[in-house]
PDB file of C-alpha atoms in Angstrom:
ATOM      1  CA  MET A   1      11.222 -88.562 -52.318  1.00 59.00           C
ATOM      2  CA  ALA A   2      12.074 -91.839 -51.159  1.00 75.00           C
ATOM      3  CA  LEU A   3       9.746 -94.759 -52.022  1.00 87.00           C
ATOM      4  CA  ASP A   4       8.470 -96.983 -49.218  1.00 87.00           C
ATOM      5  CA  GLU A   5       9.113-100.977 -48.866  1.00 89.00           C
ATOM      6  CA  ASN A   6       5.449-101.463 -50.367  1.00 90.00           C
ATOM      7  CA  GLN A   7       6.241 -99.114 -53.486  1.00 90.00           C
ATOM      8  CA  ILE A   8       9.566-100.913 -54.134  1.00 92.00           C
ATOM      9  CA  ALA A   9       7.809-104.252 -54.017  1.00 92.00           C
ATOM     10  CA  ILE A  10       5.219-103.123 -56.612  1.00 91.00           C
ATOM     11  CA  ILE A  11       8.094-101.844 -58.624  1.00 91.00           C
ATOM     12  CA  VAL A  12      10.213-104.680 -58.387  1.00 92.00           C
ATOM     13  CA  ALA A  13       7.486-107.453 -59.287  1.00 90.00           C
ATOM     14  CA  ASN A  14       6.303-105.446 -62.613  1.00 88.00           C
ATOM     15  CA  PRO A  15       9.390-104.101 -64.540  1.00 88.00           C
ATOM     16  CA  LEU A  16       8.981-101.967 -67.299  1.00 83.00           C
ATOM     17  CA  ASP A  17      10.879-103.310 -69.846  1.00 75.00           C
ATOM     18  CA  HIS A  18       8.788-106.717 -69.336  1.00 67.00           C
ATOM     19  CA  ALA A  19       5.012-105.278 -70.083  1.00 56.00           C
ATOM     20  CA  PRO A  20       3.767-107.248 -72.510  1.00 50.00           C
ATOM     21  CA  TYR A  21       1.978-104.405 -74.323  1.00 46.00           C
ATOM     22  CA  HIS A  22       4.417-101.956 -74.832  1.00 58.00           C
ATOM     23  CA  ASP A  23       8.039-101.478 -75.264  1.00 72.00           C
ATOM     24  CA  PHE A  24       9.623 -98.942 -72.659  1.00 76.00           C
ATOM     25  CA  GLY A  25      12.986 -99.837 -73.876  1.00 77.00           C
ATOM     26  CA  LYS A  26      12.503 -98.859 -77.223  1.00 77.00           C
ATOM     27  CA  HIS A  27      11.193 -95.327 -76.108  1.00 76.00           C
ATOM     28  CA  ARG A  28      13.979 -95.043 -73.948  1.00 78.00           C
ATOM     29  CA  ARG A  29      16.241 -95.454 -76.745  1.00 80.00           C
ATOM     30  CA  ARG A  30      14.540 -93.332 -78.646  1.00 79.00           C
ATOM     31  CA  LEU A  31      15.191 -90.394 -76.209  1.00 78.00           C
ATOM     32  CA  GLN A  32      18.871 -91.369 -75.801  1.00 80.00           C
ATOM     33  CA  GLU A  33      19.417 -90.614 -79.401  1.00 80.00           C
ATOM     34  CA  SER A  34      17.209 -87.183 -79.407  1.00 75.00           C
ATOM     35  CA  ASP A  35      19.527 -83.890 -78.652  1.00 70.00           C
ATOM     36  CA  GLU A  36      16.421 -82.901 -76.853  1.00 68.00           C
ATOM     37  CA  ALA A  37      13.384 -84.459 -75.471  1.00 63.00           C
ATOM     38  CA  ARG A  38       9.998 -83.093 -77.650  1.00 67.00           C
ATOM     39  CA  ASP A  39       6.609 -82.635 -76.108  1.00 65.00           C
ATOM     40  CA  GLN A  40       5.376 -85.830 -77.940  1.00 70.00           C
ATOM     41  CA  ASP A  41       8.554 -87.720 -76.611  1.00 73.00           C
ATOM     42  CA  ILE A  42       7.282 -86.753 -73.051  1.00 77.00           C
ATOM     43  CA  VAL A  43       3.626 -87.269 -73.791  1.00 75.00           C
ATOM     44  CA  MET A  44       4.428 -90.877 -75.249  1.00 77.00           C
ATOM     45  CA  LEU A  45       6.426 -91.607 -72.212  1.00 79.00           C
ATOM     46  CA  LEU A  46       4.068 -90.443 -69.683  1.00 80.00           C
ATOM     47  CA  VAL A  47       1.199 -93.034 -71.453  1.00 76.00           C
ATOM     48  CA  LEU A  48       4.020 -95.759 -70.607  1.00 80.00           C
ATOM     49  CA  LEU A  49       4.161 -94.982 -67.319  1.00 84.00           C
ATOM     50  CA  PHE A  50       0.287 -95.046 -67.259  1.00 78.00           C
ATOM     51  CA  CYS A  51      -0.310 -97.906 -68.900  1.00 73.00           C
ATOM     52  CA  SER A  52       2.431 -99.883 -67.026  1.00 81.00           C
ATOM     53  CA  THR A  53       1.476-102.712 -64.307  1.00 81.00           C
ATOM     54  CA  ALA A  54       3.531-101.073 -61.550  1.00 86.00           C
ATOM     55  CA  GLY A  55       1.649 -97.537 -62.794  1.00 83.00           C
ATOM     56  CA  SER A  56      -1.650 -98.937 -62.218  1.00 80.00           C
ATOM     57  CA  ARG A  57      -0.762-100.348 -58.581  1.00 85.00           C
ATOM     58  CA  LEU A  58       1.385 -97.472 -57.311  1.00 88.00           C
ATOM     59  CA  VAL A  59      -0.033 -94.947 -54.774  1.00 84.00           C
ATOM     60  CA  THR A  60       1.490 -91.548 -53.339  1.00 79.00           C
ATOM     61  CA  PRO A  61       1.494 -90.587 -49.774  1.00 74.00           C
ATOM     62  CA  SER A  62      -1.696 -88.713 -50.226  1.00 68.00           C
ATOM     63  CA  ASN A  63      -3.285 -92.069 -51.661  1.00 72.00           C
ATOM     64  CA  ARG A  64      -3.752 -90.708 -55.012  1.00 71.00           C
ATOM     65  CA  GLY A  65      -2.948 -93.465 -57.693  1.00 79.00           C
ATOM     66  CA  PHE A  66      -0.064 -92.960 -60.061  1.00 83.00           C
ATOM     67  CA  SER A  67      -1.560 -93.755 -62.865  1.00 79.00           C
ATOM     68  CA  ASP A  68      -4.718 -90.653 -61.922  1.00 75.00           C
ATOM     69  CA  PHE A  69      -1.579 -88.236 -61.779  1.00 78.00           C
ATOM     70  CA  LEU A  70      -0.089 -89.142 -65.128  1.00 80.00           C
ATOM     71  CA  TYR A  71      -3.360 -88.845 -67.051  1.00 72.00           C
ATOM     72  CA  ASP A  72      -3.726 -85.497 -65.494  1.00 72.00           C
ATOM     73  CA  LEU A  73      -0.299 -84.242 -66.402  1.00 76.00           C
ATOM     74  CA  CYS A  74      -0.550 -85.458 -69.681  1.00 73.00           C
ATOM     75  CA  MET A  75      -4.189 -83.279 -70.061  1.00 68.00           C
ATOM     76  CA  ARG A  76      -2.379 -80.476 -68.921  1.00 69.00           C
ATOM     77  CA  LEU A  77       0.508 -80.990 -71.394  1.00 69.00           C
ATOM     78  CA  PHE A  78      -1.588 -81.359 -74.305  1.00 59.00           C
ATOM     79  CA  ASP A  79      -3.332 -77.751 -72.999  1.00 57.00           C
ATOM     80  CA  ARG A  80       0.293 -76.313 -72.677  1.00 60.00           C
ATOM     81  CA  LYS A  81      -0.202 -75.644 -68.793  1.00 61.00           C
ATOM     82  CA  VAL A  82       3.069 -76.849 -67.705  1.00 65.00           C
ATOM     83  CA  ASP A  83       6.882 -75.751 -67.863  1.00 69.00           C
ATOM     84  CA  MET A  84       8.572 -78.523 -69.913  1.00 73.00           C
ATOM     85  CA  GLU A  85      11.358 -77.888 -67.482  1.00 76.00           C
ATOM     86  CA  ILE A  86       9.846 -80.144 -64.786  1.00 80.00           C
ATOM     87  CA  PHE A  87      10.110 -83.314 -66.658  1.00 83.00           C
ATOM     88  CA  LYS A  88      14.230 -82.972 -66.808  1.00 83.00           C
ATOM     89  CA  PRO A  89      15.226 -85.136 -63.764  1.00 87.00           C
ATOM     90  CA  LEU A  90      12.786 -87.662 -65.165  1.00 87.00           C
ATOM     91  CA  ILE A  91      14.018 -87.595 -68.317  1.00 85.00           C
ATOM     92  CA  ASP A  92      17.868 -87.780 -67.303  1.00 87.00           C
ATOM     93  CA  VAL A  93      17.262 -91.228 -64.881  1.00 88.00           C
ATOM     94  CA  ILE A  94      15.717 -92.906 -67.739  1.00 85.00           C
ATOM     95  CA  VAL A  95      18.488 -91.476 -70.809  1.00 85.00           C
ATOM     96  CA  THR A  96      21.113 -92.840 -68.456  1.00 87.00           C
ATOM     97  CA  ASP A  97      19.538 -96.588 -67.928  1.00 85.00           C
ATOM     98  CA  SER A  98      18.926 -96.179 -64.254  1.00 88.00           C
ATOM     99  CA  PRO A  99      16.619 -99.052 -62.662  1.00 90.00           C
ATOM    100  CA  ASP A 100      13.105 -98.887 -62.400  1.00 90.00           C
ATOM    101  CA  ILE A 101      13.142 -97.971 -58.979  1.00 92.00           C
ATOM    102  CA  ASP A 102      15.106 -94.705 -59.592  1.00 92.00           C
ATOM    103  CA  ILE A 103      12.509 -93.923 -62.640  1.00 90.00           C
ATOM    104  CA  TRP A 104       9.562 -94.268 -60.270  1.00 91.00           C
ATOM    105  CA  ALA A 105      11.443 -92.234 -57.589  1.00 90.00           C
ATOM    106  CA  ALA A 106      11.695 -89.668 -60.084  1.00 90.00           C
ATOM    107  CA  THR A 107       8.153 -89.729 -61.063  1.00 88.00           C
ATOM    108  CA  LEU A 108       6.974 -89.801 -57.657  1.00 87.00           C
ATOM    109  CA  ASP A 109       9.113 -86.133 -57.060  1.00 86.00           C
ATOM    110  CA  LEU A 110       7.317 -84.894 -59.801  1.00 84.00           C
ATOM    111  CA  ILE A 111       4.063 -85.575 -58.530  1.00 80.00           C
ATOM    112  CA  GLU A 112       5.258 -84.039 -55.033  1.00 76.00           C
ATOM    113  CA  LEU A 113       6.023 -81.107 -57.243  1.00 75.00           C
ATOM    114  CA  MET A 114       2.794 -80.823 -59.099  1.00 70.00           C
ATOM    115  CA  GLU A 115       0.527 -81.675 -55.950  1.00 63.00           C
ATOM    116  CA  GLY A 116       2.366 -79.306 -53.820  1.00 55.00           C
ATOM    117  CA  ALA A 117      -0.785 -77.077 -53.646  1.00 42.00           C
ATOM    118  CA  THR A 118      -2.452 -79.769 -51.110  1.00 44.00           C
ATOM    119  CA  ASN A 119       0.607 -80.599 -49.038  1.00 51.00           C
ATOM    120  CA  ASN A 120       3.400 -77.879 -49.423  1.00 55.00           C
ATOM    121  CA  PRO A 121       5.610 -76.847 -46.785  1.00 57.00           C
ATOM    122  CA  ALA A 122       6.236 -73.315 -48.603  1.00 60.00           C
ATOM    123  CA  LEU A 123       2.475 -73.028 -48.583  1.00 62.00           C
ATOM    124  CA  ASP A 124       1.961 -74.110 -45.300  1.00 68.00           C
ATOM    125  CA  ALA A 125       4.072 -71.381 -43.965  1.00 75.00           C
ATOM    126  CA  THR A 126       2.208 -68.707 -45.952  1.00 76.00           C
ATOM    127  CA  ARG A 127      -0.879 -70.069 -44.236  1.00 72.00           C
ATOM    128  CA  ALA A 128       0.504 -69.506 -40.879  1.00 77.00           C
ATOM    129  CA  HIS A 129       1.766 -66.055 -41.715  1.00 78.00           C
ATOM    130  CA  GLN A 130      -2.166 -65.505 -43.106  1.00 78.00           C
ATOM    131  CA  SER A 131      -4.040 -66.781 -39.660  1.00 77.00           C
ATOM    132  CA  LEU A 132      -1.584 -64.652 -37.626  1.00 81.00           C
ATOM    133  CA  TYR A 133      -3.299 -61.980 -39.688  1.00 81.00           C
ATOM    134  CA  THR A 134      -6.832 -63.102 -39.991  1.00 78.00           C
ATOM    135  CA  LEU A 135      -7.207 -64.642 -36.679  1.00 77.00           C
ATOM    136  CA  GLY A 136      -4.834 -62.789 -34.452  1.00 80.00           C
ATOM    137  CA  GLY A 137      -4.694 -59.332 -35.913  1.00 84.00           C
ATOM    138  CA  ILE A 138      -0.885 -59.491 -36.006  1.00 85.00           C
ATOM    139  CA  ILE A 139       1.620 -58.552 -39.124  1.00 86.00           C
ATOM    140  CA  TYR A 140       4.851 -60.796 -38.669  1.00 87.00           C
ATOM    141  CA  CYS A 141       7.005 -57.803 -40.146  1.00 88.00           C
ATOM    142  CA  ASP A 142      10.836 -60.024 -40.115  1.00 87.00           C
ATOM    143  CA  LEU A 143      10.295 -62.568 -43.136  1.00 88.00           C
ATOM    144  CA  SER A 144      13.237 -64.212 -44.128  1.00 89.00           C
ATOM    145  CA  PRO A 145      14.986 -67.794 -44.788  1.00 88.00           C
ATOM    146  CA  ASP A 146      16.103 -67.981 -41.277  1.00 88.00           C
ATOM    147  CA  ASN A 147      12.504 -67.539 -39.697  1.00 86.00           C
ATOM    148  CA  ILE A 148      10.665 -70.193 -42.140  1.00 83.00           C
ATOM    149  CA  ILE A 149      11.312 -73.632 -40.852  1.00 79.00           C
ATOM    150  CA  ILE A 150      10.582 -76.801 -43.207  1.00 73.00           C
ATOM    151  CA  THR A 151      10.407 -79.948 -41.556  1.00 68.00           C
ATOM    152  CA  ASN A 152      11.601 -83.344 -43.493  1.00 63.00           C
ATOM    153  CA  SER A 153       8.647 -85.463 -45.427  1.00 54.00           C
ATOM    154  CA  GLU A 154       8.275 -87.841 -42.118  1.00 57.00           C
ATOM    155  CA  THR A 155       7.794 -84.755 -39.433  1.00 55.00           C
ATOM    156  CA  THR A 156       4.799 -82.609 -38.910  1.00 55.00           C
ATOM    157  CA  VAL A 157       3.623 -80.662 -36.624  1.00 55.00           C
ATOM    158  CA  ASP A 158      -0.450 -80.729 -36.112  1.00 57.00           C
ATOM    159  CA  GLY A 159      -0.217 -81.874 -39.622  1.00 56.00           C
ATOM    160  CA  PHE A 160       2.072 -79.148 -40.988  1.00 60.00           C
ATOM    161  CA  LYS A 161       5.264 -79.235 -42.305  1.00 65.00           C
ATOM    162  CA  GLY A 162       6.005 -75.450 -42.922  1.00 69.00           C
ATOM    163  CA  MET A 163       6.351 -72.993 -39.761  1.00 74.00           C
ATOM    164  CA  LEU A 164       7.373 -69.359 -38.556  1.00 81.00           C
ATOM    165  CA  MET A 165       9.379 -68.962 -35.977  1.00 78.00           C
ATOM    166  CA  ASP A 166      11.018 -65.955 -33.820  1.00 72.00           C
ATOM    167  CA  PRO A 167       7.908 -63.430 -33.734  1.00 69.00           C
ATOM    168  CA  ASP A 168       9.672 -60.880 -31.670  1.00 67.00           C
ATOM    169  CA  PRO A 169       9.353 -58.291 -34.096  1.00 70.00           C
ATOM    170  CA  ALA A 170       5.524 -58.822 -35.022  1.00 77.00           C
ATOM    171  CA  LYS A 171       3.028 -55.941 -34.723  1.00 78.00           C
ATOM    172  CA  VAL A 172      -0.157 -56.453 -33.201  1.00 77.00           C
ATOM    173  CA  MET A 173      -3.189 -54.365 -35.096  1.00 73.00           C
ATOM    174  CA  ASP A 174      -5.657 -52.136 -33.200  1.00 65.00           C
ATOM    175  CA  GLY A 175      -8.862 -52.939 -35.143  1.00 46.00           C
ATOM    176  CA  ALA A 176      -8.304 -51.839 -38.811  1.00 44.00           C
ATOM    177  CA  ALA A 177      -5.484 -49.526 -37.706  1.00 42.00           C
ATOM    178  CA  ARG A 178      -2.023 -50.077 -39.350  1.00 45.00           C
ATOM    179  CA  SER A 179       1.255 -50.410 -37.815  1.00 45.00           C
ATOM    180  CA  GLY A 180       2.842 -46.990 -37.971  1.00 48.00           C
ATOM    181  CA  ALA A 181       5.946 -46.204 -39.744  1.00 48.00           C
ATOM    182  CA  GLN A 182       9.315 -46.692 -37.716  1.00 63.00           C
ATOM    183  CA  GLN A 183      12.452 -48.279 -38.254  1.00 72.00           C
ATOM    184  CA  PRO A 184      12.801 -51.098 -40.695  1.00 78.00           C
ATOM    185  CA  THR A 185      12.971 -54.613 -38.849  1.00 76.00           C
ATOM    186  CA  GLY A 186      14.845 -57.489 -40.148  1.00 82.00           C
ATOM    187  CA  MET A 187      17.574 -58.360 -42.797  1.00 90.00           C
ATOM    188  CA  THR A 188      17.477 -55.580 -45.635  1.00 94.00           C
ATOM    189  CA  GLU A 189      17.839 -58.329 -48.309  1.00 95.00           C
ATOM    190  CA  PHE A 190      13.865 -59.116 -47.484  1.00 95.00           C
ATOM    191  CA  ILE A 191      12.377 -56.204 -46.679  1.00 94.00           C
ATOM    192  CA  ALA A 192       9.943 -54.584 -48.899  1.00 93.00           C
ATOM    193  CA  VAL A 193      10.442 -51.598 -50.794  1.00 94.00           C
ATOM    194  CA  GLU A 194       8.010 -48.932 -49.255  1.00 93.00           C
ATOM    195  CA  VAL A 195       9.275 -50.021 -45.750  1.00 93.00           C
ATOM    196  CA  LEU A 196      13.041 -49.700 -46.431  1.00 94.00           C
ATOM    197  CA  ARG A 197      11.371 -46.163 -47.374  1.00 93.00           C
ATOM    198  CA  ARG A 198      10.386 -45.951 -43.765  1.00 88.00           C
ATOM    199  CA  GLY A 199       6.576 -46.464 -44.853  1.00 88.00           C
ATOM    200  CA  GLU A 200       4.084 -48.074 -42.902  1.00 86.00           C
ATOM    201  CA  HIS A 201       4.747 -51.926 -42.815  1.00 88.00           C
ATOM    202  CA  THR A 202       1.498 -53.544 -43.764  1.00 86.00           C
ATOM    203  CA  TYR A 203       0.491 -57.302 -44.567  1.00 84.00           C
ATOM    204  CA  ARG A 204       0.830 -56.447 -48.289  1.00 85.00           C
ATOM    205  CA  HIS A 205       4.672 -55.901 -47.575  1.00 89.00           C
ATOM    206  CA  ASP A 206       5.071 -59.189 -45.446  1.00 88.00           C
ATOM    207  CA  LEU A 207       3.961 -61.044 -48.784  1.00 86.00           C
ATOM    208  CA  GLU A 208       6.507 -58.818 -51.085  1.00 90.00           C
ATOM    209  CA  SER A 209       8.806 -60.020 -48.454  1.00 91.00           C
ATOM    210  CA  PHE A 210       7.799 -63.758 -49.660  1.00 89.00           C
ATOM    211  CA  LEU A 211       8.828 -62.708 -53.029  1.00 90.00           C
ATOM    212  CA  TYR A 212      12.140 -62.047 -51.938  1.00 93.00           C
ATOM    213  CA  VAL A 213      12.780 -64.923 -49.866  1.00 92.00           C
ATOM    214  CA  PHE A 214      11.649 -67.347 -52.640  1.00 90.00           C
ATOM    215  CA  LEU A 215      14.211 -65.440 -55.070  1.00 93.00           C
ATOM    216  CA  TRP A 216      16.974 -65.751 -52.712  1.00 94.00           C
ATOM    217  CA  MET A 217      16.603 -69.118 -52.083  1.00 91.00           C
ATOM    218  CA  CYS A 218      16.655 -69.714 -55.640  1.00 90.00           C
ATOM    219  CA  ALA A 219      19.353 -67.360 -57.050  1.00 93.00           C
ATOM    220  CA  ARG A 220      21.758 -67.526 -54.284  1.00 93.00           C
ATOM    221  CA  ALA A 221      20.956 -70.681 -51.354  1.00 90.00           C
ATOM    222  CA  ALA A 222      20.120 -73.242 -54.540  1.00 89.00           C
ATOM    223  CA  TRP A 223      23.731 -72.872 -55.546  1.00 91.00           C
ATOM    224  CA  THR A 224      24.842 -74.116 -52.437  1.00 88.00           C
ATOM    225  CA  LYS A 225      23.186 -77.655 -52.821  1.00 84.00           C
ATOM    226  CA  PRO A 226      24.849 -80.423 -54.828  1.00 80.00           C
ATOM    227  CA  ASN A 227      21.780 -81.352 -55.902  1.00 74.00           C
ATOM    228  CA  LEU A 228      20.389 -78.283 -57.661  1.00 78.00           C
ATOM    229  CA  GLY A 229      23.631 -76.180 -58.532  1.00 74.00           C
ATOM    230  CA  GLY A 230      25.451 -79.525 -59.663  1.00 75.00           C
ATOM    231  CA  GLU A 231      28.660 -78.780 -61.886  1.00 78.00           C
ATOM    232  CA  GLU A 232      27.246 -75.058 -62.690  1.00 83.00           C
ATOM    233  CA  ARG A 233      29.072 -72.336 -61.460  1.00 86.00           C
ATOM    234  CA  ALA A 234      27.204 -69.335 -59.430  1.00 89.00           C
ATOM    235  CA  PRO A 235      26.756 -65.882 -60.628  1.00 90.00           C
ATOM    236  CA  GLU A 236      30.477 -64.121 -59.408  1.00 87.00           C
ATOM    237  CA  ASN A 237      28.448 -60.791 -58.862  1.00 90.00           C
ATOM    238  CA  SER A 238      24.833 -61.767 -58.226  1.00 95.00           C
ATOM    239  CA  LEU A 239      22.181 -58.919 -58.381  1.00 96.00           C
ATOM    240  CA  LEU A 240      20.917 -59.834 -55.048  1.00 96.00           C
ATOM    241  CA  LEU A 241      23.796 -58.982 -53.368  1.00 95.00           C
ATOM    242  CA  ARG A 242      23.416 -55.066 -53.984  1.00 96.00           C
ATOM    243  CA  TRP A 243      20.070 -55.955 -51.506  1.00 96.00           C
ATOM    244  CA  ALA A 244      22.687 -55.746 -48.340  1.00 93.00           C
ATOM    245  CA  LYS A 245      24.823 -52.683 -49.632  1.00 92.00           C
ATOM    246  CA  GLY A 246      24.275 -49.087 -48.878  1.00 93.00           C
ATOM    247  CA  ASP A 247      21.541 -47.522 -46.636  1.00 94.00           C
ATOM    248  CA  PHE A 248      17.758 -47.854 -46.810  1.00 94.00           C
ATOM    249  CA  LYS A 249      16.918 -45.863 -49.388  1.00 94.00           C
ATOM    250  CA  ALA A 250      19.741 -47.134 -51.726  1.00 96.00           C
ATOM    251  CA  ILE A 251      18.725 -50.897 -51.140  1.00 96.00           C
ATOM    252  CA  ALA A 252      15.245 -49.823 -51.703  1.00 95.00           C
ATOM    253  CA  ASP A 253      16.148 -48.032 -54.975  1.00 96.00           C
ATOM    254  CA  THR A 254      18.393 -51.040 -56.088  1.00 96.00           C
ATOM    255  CA  LYS A 255      15.324 -53.465 -55.490  1.00 95.00           C
ATOM    256  CA  LEU A 256      12.453 -51.229 -57.034  1.00 94.00           C
ATOM    257  CA  PHE A 257      14.893 -51.189 -60.399  1.00 95.00           C
ATOM    258  CA  HIS A 258      15.340 -55.287 -60.154  1.00 95.00           C
ATOM    259  CA  MET A 259      11.606 -55.535 -60.173  1.00 93.00           C
ATOM    260  CA  THR A 260      10.894 -53.635 -63.085  1.00 92.00           C
ATOM    261  CA  PRO A 261      10.071 -55.851 -66.458  1.00 88.00           C
ATOM    262  CA  ASN A 262      13.382 -55.016 -68.204  1.00 91.00           C
ATOM    263  CA  SER A 263      15.910 -55.843 -65.116  1.00 93.00           C
ATOM    264  CA  PHE A 264      13.554 -58.760 -63.330  1.00 93.00           C
ATOM    265  CA  PRO A 265      14.548 -61.397 -66.065  1.00 93.00           C
ATOM    266  CA  ASP A 266      18.165 -60.734 -65.061  1.00 95.00           C
ATOM    267  CA  VAL A 267      17.271 -61.733 -61.494  1.00 95.00           C
ATOM    268  CA  LEU A 268      15.490 -64.858 -62.761  1.00 93.00           C
ATOM    269  CA  ALA A 269      18.492 -66.054 -64.981  1.00 94.00           C
ATOM    270  CA  GLU A 270      20.688 -66.596 -61.727  1.00 95.00           C
ATOM    271  CA  PHE A 271      18.749 -69.531 -60.880  1.00 93.00           C
ATOM    272  CA  PRO A 272      20.319 -72.725 -61.737  1.00 91.00           C
ATOM    273  CA  ARG A 273      19.124 -75.243 -64.368  1.00 87.00           C
ATOM    274  CA  ALA A 274      17.379 -77.190 -61.384  1.00 85.00           C
ATOM    275  CA  CYS A 275      14.727 -74.411 -60.359  1.00 85.00           C
ATOM    276  CA  HIS A 276      14.171 -72.950 -63.924  1.00 85.00           C
ATOM    277  CA  SER A 277      10.889 -75.094 -63.529  1.00 76.00           C
ATOM    278  CA  VAL A 278       9.495 -72.640 -60.576  1.00 79.00           C
ATOM    279  CA  LYS A 279      10.410 -69.386 -62.513  1.00 81.00           C
ATOM    280  CA  PRO A 280       6.745 -69.330 -63.524  1.00 73.00           C
ATOM    281  CA  LEU A 281       5.390 -68.670 -60.127  1.00 71.00           C
ATOM    282  CA  CYS A 282       7.547 -65.736 -60.118  1.00 73.00           C
TER     283      CYS A 282
END
């Protein structure tokens, strides 16, 4: 996420290498000389950022102090509650001698990632889906990446950044009754297994579709993004391509097999390195 003018002014006025009470440059060199950042290296980095003048003065768009977040993150590291992969972008800008503005921008990106539960566009989409069911008695029935809109950071609709569109296939419930079994609707890549087998479409099946969308965005769509795929090569024969081949029953059988404990790691293995930090969400 881009820093605003006020944040940049604070960073320029309080350079990390000029802090009188700690040697950020020394720690930078230690990271540069190390083959891999260890837990204690990352903790020390967070402590240095926390203790810096800029860290004490910067605030996030949600008006939370950077230092508060960095302290909380240190505590989570001590408790082993954080995937170390999420620190890679921050470590990368430090070891490449990037300027302070890039370091703090990477720190803000880390904050946005960890703070996501409070203002997450993807969660906005799931909340919209939930409200359709709980308030309107409606099952969406056609979840796919094309039907989920994520706006940019400056644009919201009534405070939301994530929305659903094209509800035409949605089904209205009649009291406690569920929609009856019928022809599956939507792209087979994202349809729940039981629905592909002509089972009745329930709210739970839409949640299963959210999982398939998430997997697809990481294992397939991410490779088309230069900032995610990078110089890595996408899998030539992705397992997920099989979710669109054959009849409904064949696709259902393939998906069910890929969701087993023995095969699911093979699906996650298709994520580019930049998406490894979100694997625990699966």
